[in-house]
Coordinates of C-alpha atoms and ligand atoms in Angstrom, one line a residue:
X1 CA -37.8 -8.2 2.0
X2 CA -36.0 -11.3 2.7
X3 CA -32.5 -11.9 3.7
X4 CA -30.4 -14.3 0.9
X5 CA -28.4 -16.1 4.3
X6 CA -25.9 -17.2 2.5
X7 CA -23.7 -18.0 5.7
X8 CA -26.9 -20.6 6.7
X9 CA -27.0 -22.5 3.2
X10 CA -23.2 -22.7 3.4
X11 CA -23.4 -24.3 6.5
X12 CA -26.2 -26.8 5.1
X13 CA -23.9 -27.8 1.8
X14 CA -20.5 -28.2 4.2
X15 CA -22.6 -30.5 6.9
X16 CA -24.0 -32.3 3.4
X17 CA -20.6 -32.5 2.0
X18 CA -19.3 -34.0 5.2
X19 CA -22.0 -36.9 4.6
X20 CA -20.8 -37.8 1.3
X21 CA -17.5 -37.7 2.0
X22 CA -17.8 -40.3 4.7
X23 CA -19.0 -42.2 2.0
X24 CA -16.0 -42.3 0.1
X25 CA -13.6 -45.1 0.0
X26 CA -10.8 -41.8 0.4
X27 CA -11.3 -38.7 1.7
X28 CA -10.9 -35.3 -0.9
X29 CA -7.3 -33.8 -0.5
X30 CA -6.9 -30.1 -0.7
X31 CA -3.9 -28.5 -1.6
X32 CA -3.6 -24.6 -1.0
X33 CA -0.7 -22.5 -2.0
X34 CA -0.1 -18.9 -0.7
X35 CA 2.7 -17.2 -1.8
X36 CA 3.8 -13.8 0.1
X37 CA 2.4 -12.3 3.5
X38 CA -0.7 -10.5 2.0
X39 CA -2.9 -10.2 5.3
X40 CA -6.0 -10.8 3.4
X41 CA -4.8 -14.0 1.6
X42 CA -3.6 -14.9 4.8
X43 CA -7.3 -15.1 6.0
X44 CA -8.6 -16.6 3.4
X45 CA -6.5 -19.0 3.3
X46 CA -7.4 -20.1 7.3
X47 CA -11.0 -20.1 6.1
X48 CA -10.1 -22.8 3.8
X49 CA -8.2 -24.8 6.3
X50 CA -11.0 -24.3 8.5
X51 CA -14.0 -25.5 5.8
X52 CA -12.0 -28.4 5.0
X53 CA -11.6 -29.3 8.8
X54 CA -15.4 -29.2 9.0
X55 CA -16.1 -31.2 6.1
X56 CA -13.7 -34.0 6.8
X57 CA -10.7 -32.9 4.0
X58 CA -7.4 -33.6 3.9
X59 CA -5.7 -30.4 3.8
X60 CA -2.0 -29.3 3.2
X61 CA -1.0 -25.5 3.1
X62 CA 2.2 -24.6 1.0
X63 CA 3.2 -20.8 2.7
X64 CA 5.8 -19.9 0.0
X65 CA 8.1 -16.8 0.8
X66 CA 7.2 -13.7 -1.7
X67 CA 10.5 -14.7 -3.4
X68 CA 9.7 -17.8 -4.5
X69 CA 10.3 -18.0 -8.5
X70 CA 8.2 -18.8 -11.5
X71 CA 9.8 -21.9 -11.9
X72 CA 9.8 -23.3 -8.1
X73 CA 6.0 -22.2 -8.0
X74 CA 5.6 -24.4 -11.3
X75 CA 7.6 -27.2 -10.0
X76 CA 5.3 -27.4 -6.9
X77 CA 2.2 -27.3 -9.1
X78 CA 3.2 -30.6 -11.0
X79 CA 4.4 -32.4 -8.0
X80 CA 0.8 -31.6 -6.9
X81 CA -0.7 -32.7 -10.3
X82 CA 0.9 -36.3 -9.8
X83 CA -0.2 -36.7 -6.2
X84 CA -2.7 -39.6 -5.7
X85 CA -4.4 -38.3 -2.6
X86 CA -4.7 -34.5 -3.7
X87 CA -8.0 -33.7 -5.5
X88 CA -7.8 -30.1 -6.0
X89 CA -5.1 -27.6 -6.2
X90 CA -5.8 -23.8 -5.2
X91 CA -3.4 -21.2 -5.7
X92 CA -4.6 -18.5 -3.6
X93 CA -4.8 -15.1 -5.9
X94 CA -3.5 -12.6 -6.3
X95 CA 0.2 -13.5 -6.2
X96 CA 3.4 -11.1 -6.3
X97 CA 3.8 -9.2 -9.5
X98 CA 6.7 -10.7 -10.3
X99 CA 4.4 -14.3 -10.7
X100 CA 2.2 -14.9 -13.8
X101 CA -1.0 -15.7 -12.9
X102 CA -2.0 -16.9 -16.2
X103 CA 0.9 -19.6 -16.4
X104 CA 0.1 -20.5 -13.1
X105 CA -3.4 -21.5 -13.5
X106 CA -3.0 -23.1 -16.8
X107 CA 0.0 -25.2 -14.5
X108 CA -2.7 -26.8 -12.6
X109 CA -3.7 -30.0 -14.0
X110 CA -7.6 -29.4 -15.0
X111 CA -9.1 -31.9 -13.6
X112 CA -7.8 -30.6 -9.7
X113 CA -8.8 -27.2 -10.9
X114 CA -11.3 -26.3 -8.2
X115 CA -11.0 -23.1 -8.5
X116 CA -12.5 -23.4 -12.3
X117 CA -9.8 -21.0 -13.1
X118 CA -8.1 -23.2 -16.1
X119 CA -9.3 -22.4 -19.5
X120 CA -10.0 -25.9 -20.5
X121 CA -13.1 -25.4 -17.4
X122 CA -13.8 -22.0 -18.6
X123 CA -14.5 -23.4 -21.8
X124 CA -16.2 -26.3 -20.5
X125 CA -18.7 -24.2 -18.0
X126 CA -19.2 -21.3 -21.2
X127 CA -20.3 -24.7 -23.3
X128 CA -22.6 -25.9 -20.7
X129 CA -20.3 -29.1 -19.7
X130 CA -21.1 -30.7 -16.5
X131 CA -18.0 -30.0 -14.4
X132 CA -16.4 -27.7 -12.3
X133 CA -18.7 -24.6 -11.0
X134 CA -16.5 -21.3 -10.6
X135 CA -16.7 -21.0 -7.0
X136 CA -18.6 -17.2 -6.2
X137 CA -21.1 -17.3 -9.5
X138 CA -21.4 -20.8 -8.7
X139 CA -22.9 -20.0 -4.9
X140 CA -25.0 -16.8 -6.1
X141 CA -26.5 -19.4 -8.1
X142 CA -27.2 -22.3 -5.6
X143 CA -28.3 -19.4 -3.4
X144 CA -31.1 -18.2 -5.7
X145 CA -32.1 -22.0 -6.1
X146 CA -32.0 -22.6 -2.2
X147 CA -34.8 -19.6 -2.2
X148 CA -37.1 -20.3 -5.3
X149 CA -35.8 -17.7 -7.7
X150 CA -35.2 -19.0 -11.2
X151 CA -33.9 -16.9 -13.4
X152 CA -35.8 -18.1 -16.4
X153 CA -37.4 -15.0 -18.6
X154 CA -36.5 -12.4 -16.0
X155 CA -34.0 -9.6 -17.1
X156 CA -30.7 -9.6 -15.2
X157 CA -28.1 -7.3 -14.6
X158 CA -24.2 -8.2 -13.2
X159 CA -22.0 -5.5 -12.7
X160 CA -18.3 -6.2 -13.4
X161 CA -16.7 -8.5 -15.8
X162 CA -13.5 -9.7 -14.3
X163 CA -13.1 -13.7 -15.6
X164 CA -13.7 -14.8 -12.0
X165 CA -17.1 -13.1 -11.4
X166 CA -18.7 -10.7 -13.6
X167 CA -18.2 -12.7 -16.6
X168 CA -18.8 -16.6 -15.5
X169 CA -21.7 -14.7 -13.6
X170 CA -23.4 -13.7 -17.2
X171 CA -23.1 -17.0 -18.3
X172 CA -24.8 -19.2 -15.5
X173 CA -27.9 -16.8 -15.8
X174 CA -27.8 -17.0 -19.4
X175 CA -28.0 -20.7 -19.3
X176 CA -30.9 -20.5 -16.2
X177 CA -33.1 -18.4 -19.7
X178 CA -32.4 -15.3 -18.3
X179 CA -32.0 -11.8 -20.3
X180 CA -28.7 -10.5 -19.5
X181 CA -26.4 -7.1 -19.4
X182 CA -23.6 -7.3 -18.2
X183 CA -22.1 -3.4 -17.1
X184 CA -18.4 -2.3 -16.4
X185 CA -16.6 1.1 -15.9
X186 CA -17.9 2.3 -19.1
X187 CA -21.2 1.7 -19.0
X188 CA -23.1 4.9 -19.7
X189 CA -26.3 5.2 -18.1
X190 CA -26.1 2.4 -15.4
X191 CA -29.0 3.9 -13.4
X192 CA -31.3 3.2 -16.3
X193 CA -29.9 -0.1 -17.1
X194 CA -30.3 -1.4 -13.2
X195 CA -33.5 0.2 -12.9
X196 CA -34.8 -2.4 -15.3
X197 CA -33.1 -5.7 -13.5
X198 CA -35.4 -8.2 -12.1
X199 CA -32.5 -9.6 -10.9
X200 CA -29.2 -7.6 -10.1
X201 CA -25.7 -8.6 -9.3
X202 CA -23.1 -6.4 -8.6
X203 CA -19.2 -7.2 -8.5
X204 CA -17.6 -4.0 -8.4
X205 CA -15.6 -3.3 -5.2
X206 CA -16.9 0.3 -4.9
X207 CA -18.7 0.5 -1.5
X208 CA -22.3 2.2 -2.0
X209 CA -22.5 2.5 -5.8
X210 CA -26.0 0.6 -5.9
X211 CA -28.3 3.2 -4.5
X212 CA -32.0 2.4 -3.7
X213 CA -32.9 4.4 -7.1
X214 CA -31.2 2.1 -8.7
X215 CA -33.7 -0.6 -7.8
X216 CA -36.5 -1.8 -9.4
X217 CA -39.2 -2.3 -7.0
X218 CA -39.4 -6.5 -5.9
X219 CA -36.2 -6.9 -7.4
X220 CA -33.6 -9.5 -6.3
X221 CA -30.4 -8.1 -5.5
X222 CA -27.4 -9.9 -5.0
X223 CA -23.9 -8.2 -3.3
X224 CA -20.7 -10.1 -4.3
X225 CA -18.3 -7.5 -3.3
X226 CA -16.2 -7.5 -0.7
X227 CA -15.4 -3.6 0.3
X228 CA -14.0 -2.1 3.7
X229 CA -15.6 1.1 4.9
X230 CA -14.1 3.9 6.6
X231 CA -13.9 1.9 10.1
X232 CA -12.4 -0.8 8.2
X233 CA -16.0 -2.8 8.4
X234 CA -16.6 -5.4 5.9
X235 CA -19.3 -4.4 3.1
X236 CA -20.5 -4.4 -0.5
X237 CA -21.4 -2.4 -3.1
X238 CA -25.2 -2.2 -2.3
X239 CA -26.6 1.1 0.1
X240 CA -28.2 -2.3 2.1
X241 CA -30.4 -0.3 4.0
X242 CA -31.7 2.0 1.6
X243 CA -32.3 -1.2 -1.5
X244 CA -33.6 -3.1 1.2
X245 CA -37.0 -1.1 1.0
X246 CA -37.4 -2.0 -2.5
X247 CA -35.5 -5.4 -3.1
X248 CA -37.6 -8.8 -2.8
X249 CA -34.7 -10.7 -1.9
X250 CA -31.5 -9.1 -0.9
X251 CA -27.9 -10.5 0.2
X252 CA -26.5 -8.9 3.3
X253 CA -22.4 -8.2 3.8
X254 CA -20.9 -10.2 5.8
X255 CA -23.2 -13.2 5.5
X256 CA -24.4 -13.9 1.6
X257 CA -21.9 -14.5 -1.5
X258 CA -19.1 -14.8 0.9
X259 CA -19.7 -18.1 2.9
X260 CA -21.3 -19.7 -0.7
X261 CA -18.3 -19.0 -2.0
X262 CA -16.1 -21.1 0.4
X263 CA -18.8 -24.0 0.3
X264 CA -18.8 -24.3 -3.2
X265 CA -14.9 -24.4 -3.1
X266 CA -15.5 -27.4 -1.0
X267 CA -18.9 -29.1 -3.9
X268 CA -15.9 -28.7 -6.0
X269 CA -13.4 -30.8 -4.2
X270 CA -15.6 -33.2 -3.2
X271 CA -16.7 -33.3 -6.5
X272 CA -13.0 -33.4 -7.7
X273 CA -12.6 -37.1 -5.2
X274 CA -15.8 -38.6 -6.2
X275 CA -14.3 -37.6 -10.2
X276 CA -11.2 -39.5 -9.4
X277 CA -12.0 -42.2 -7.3
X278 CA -15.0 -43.4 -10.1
X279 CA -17.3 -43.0 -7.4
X280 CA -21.2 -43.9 -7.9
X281 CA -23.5 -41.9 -5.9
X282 CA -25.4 -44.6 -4.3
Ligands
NAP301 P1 -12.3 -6.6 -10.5 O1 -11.5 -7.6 -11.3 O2 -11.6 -5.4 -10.0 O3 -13.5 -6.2 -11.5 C1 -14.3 -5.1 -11.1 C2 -15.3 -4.9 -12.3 O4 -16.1 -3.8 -11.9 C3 -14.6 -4.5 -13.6 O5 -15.2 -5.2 -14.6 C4 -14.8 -3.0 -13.7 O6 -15.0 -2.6 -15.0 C5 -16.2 -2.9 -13.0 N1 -16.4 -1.5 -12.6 C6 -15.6 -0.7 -12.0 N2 -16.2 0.5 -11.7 C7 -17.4 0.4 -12.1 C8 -18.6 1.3 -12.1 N3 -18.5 2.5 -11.6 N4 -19.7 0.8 -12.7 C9 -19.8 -0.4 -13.2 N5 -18.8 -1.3 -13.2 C10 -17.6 -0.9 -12.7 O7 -13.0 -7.3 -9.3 P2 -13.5 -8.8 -9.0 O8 -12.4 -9.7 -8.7 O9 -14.5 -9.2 -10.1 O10 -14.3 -8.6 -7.6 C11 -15.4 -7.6 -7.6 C12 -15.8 -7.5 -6.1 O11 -16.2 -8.8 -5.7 C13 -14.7 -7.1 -5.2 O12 -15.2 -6.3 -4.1 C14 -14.2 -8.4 -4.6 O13 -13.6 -8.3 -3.3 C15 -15.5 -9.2 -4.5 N6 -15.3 -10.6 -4.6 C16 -16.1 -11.3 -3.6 C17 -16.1 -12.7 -3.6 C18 -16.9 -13.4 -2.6 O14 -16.7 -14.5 -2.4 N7 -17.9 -12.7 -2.1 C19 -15.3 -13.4 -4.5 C20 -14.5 -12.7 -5.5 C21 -14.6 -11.3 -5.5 P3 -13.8 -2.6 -16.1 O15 -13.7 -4.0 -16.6 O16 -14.2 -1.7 -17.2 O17 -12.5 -2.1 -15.4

């Protein structure tokens, strides 16, 4: 079995971002918003600060308090949209309930969308446009490519189909030729339906629901979730230990979907500058 390490091909497309961006004539601009004092937005919010540090971004952090209205959040949002030296625009998810996400996103002009969160991208990326990549289906896929596995003719399998993973997941294999199902909380039979992935994806957020007999023998498996266990220890969906004696490829948790996720966040942005300032790669 070998390990998917996603934390070492993240590290690989930040150092290679870092070249292209000393390239350009100005460097990408990020533009994070958090609004509240959820401790795990907090984090991932430093992670960002931290990736664009290492691949020579401009960063700016908006910490909002959770009272902050509809209205000021929009207001901030097109301020951002008109800023010259701001490529991309993240509003870090999920917000207080008394904010609507969907206004929010669809707030963000699309072209600093580097989340790929906007509809106008989601349409694009379902239609097979060259643009944005949504950032965690975007790094399963540069993940399989970094190791050889194209998806072409094999039957795949995601598990979950929330609009940021599950779904945009579905599509990217479907466009790589791949077979897909796509399960969800009412999927009868999921054993069956796993047991016949080549390739198997699961976005759930329920720690040890992919059991080794779940698992096709030589099958990839890929773990996008994000759990904590009983010790408060990150981890996935996927028994690792007991799918790792029958998985070809398999990504661990900590170290897979989440660092790809980050770096792509950071293709995107870069992509975003080279977008704006009509950059020619040379
Ligand atoms: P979500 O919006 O809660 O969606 C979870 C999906 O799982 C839903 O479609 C749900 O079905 C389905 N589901 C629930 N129980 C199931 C079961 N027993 N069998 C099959 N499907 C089941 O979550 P999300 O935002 O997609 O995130 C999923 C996981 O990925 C979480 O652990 C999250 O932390 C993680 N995540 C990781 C990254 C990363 O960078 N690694 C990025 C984003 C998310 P219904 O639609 O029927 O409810």
């Amino acid at each position: 079995m070998t390990i998917l390490d996603g934390k070492g091909l993240a590290a690989k497309l930040k150092a290679q971002t870092r070249e292209e961006t000393a390239r350009l004539p100005r460097r990408p601009g990020l533009a994070v918003i958090l609004v509240g004092d959820d401790p795990a937005s907090r984090v991932y919010v430093n992670g960002k600060k931290k990736d664009c540090e290492e691949c020579g971004f401009y960063s700016e952090e908006y910490a909002l308090p959770e009272a902050t209205s509809q209205q000021e959040l929009l207001e901030l949002i097109r301020t951002l949209n008109d800023r010259d030296n701001i490529d991309g625009i993240l509003v870090q998810m999920p917000l207080p309930r008394h904010l609507l996400p969907r206004e929010v996103i669809q707030a963000i002009s699309p072209e600093k969308d580097v989340d790929c969160f906007h509809p106008q991208n989601v349409g694009a990326m379902f239609t097979g446009s060259a643009g944005f990549l949504p950032c965690t289906p975007g790094g399963v896929m540069a993940l399989l490519d970094e190791y050889g596995i194209d998806p072409a003719g094999k039957q795949a399998v995601v598990l979950g189909r929330s609009n940021i993973v599950g779904k945009p997941m579905a599509v990217l294999l479907l466009d790589r030729n791949a077979t897909v199902t796509i399960c969800h909380s009412k999927t009868p039979n999921l054993t069956e339906i796993c047991r016949q992935a080549d390739i198997l994806v699961s976005a759930v957020g329920k720690t040890g629901l992919v059991t080794g007999d779940m698992v096709k023998e030589g099958a990839v498996v890929v773990d996008v979730a994000m759990n904590r266990d009983e010790n408060g220890r990150l981890c996935g969906d996927v028994d690792f230990l007991a799918v790792s004696r029958k998985a070809s490829y398999l990504t661990p948790v900590p170290g897979g979907v989440g660092p790809m996720t980050r770096a792509m966040l950071m293709r995107n942005t870069l992509f975003s500058a080279q977008r704006r300032q009509n950059f020619e790669k040379g």
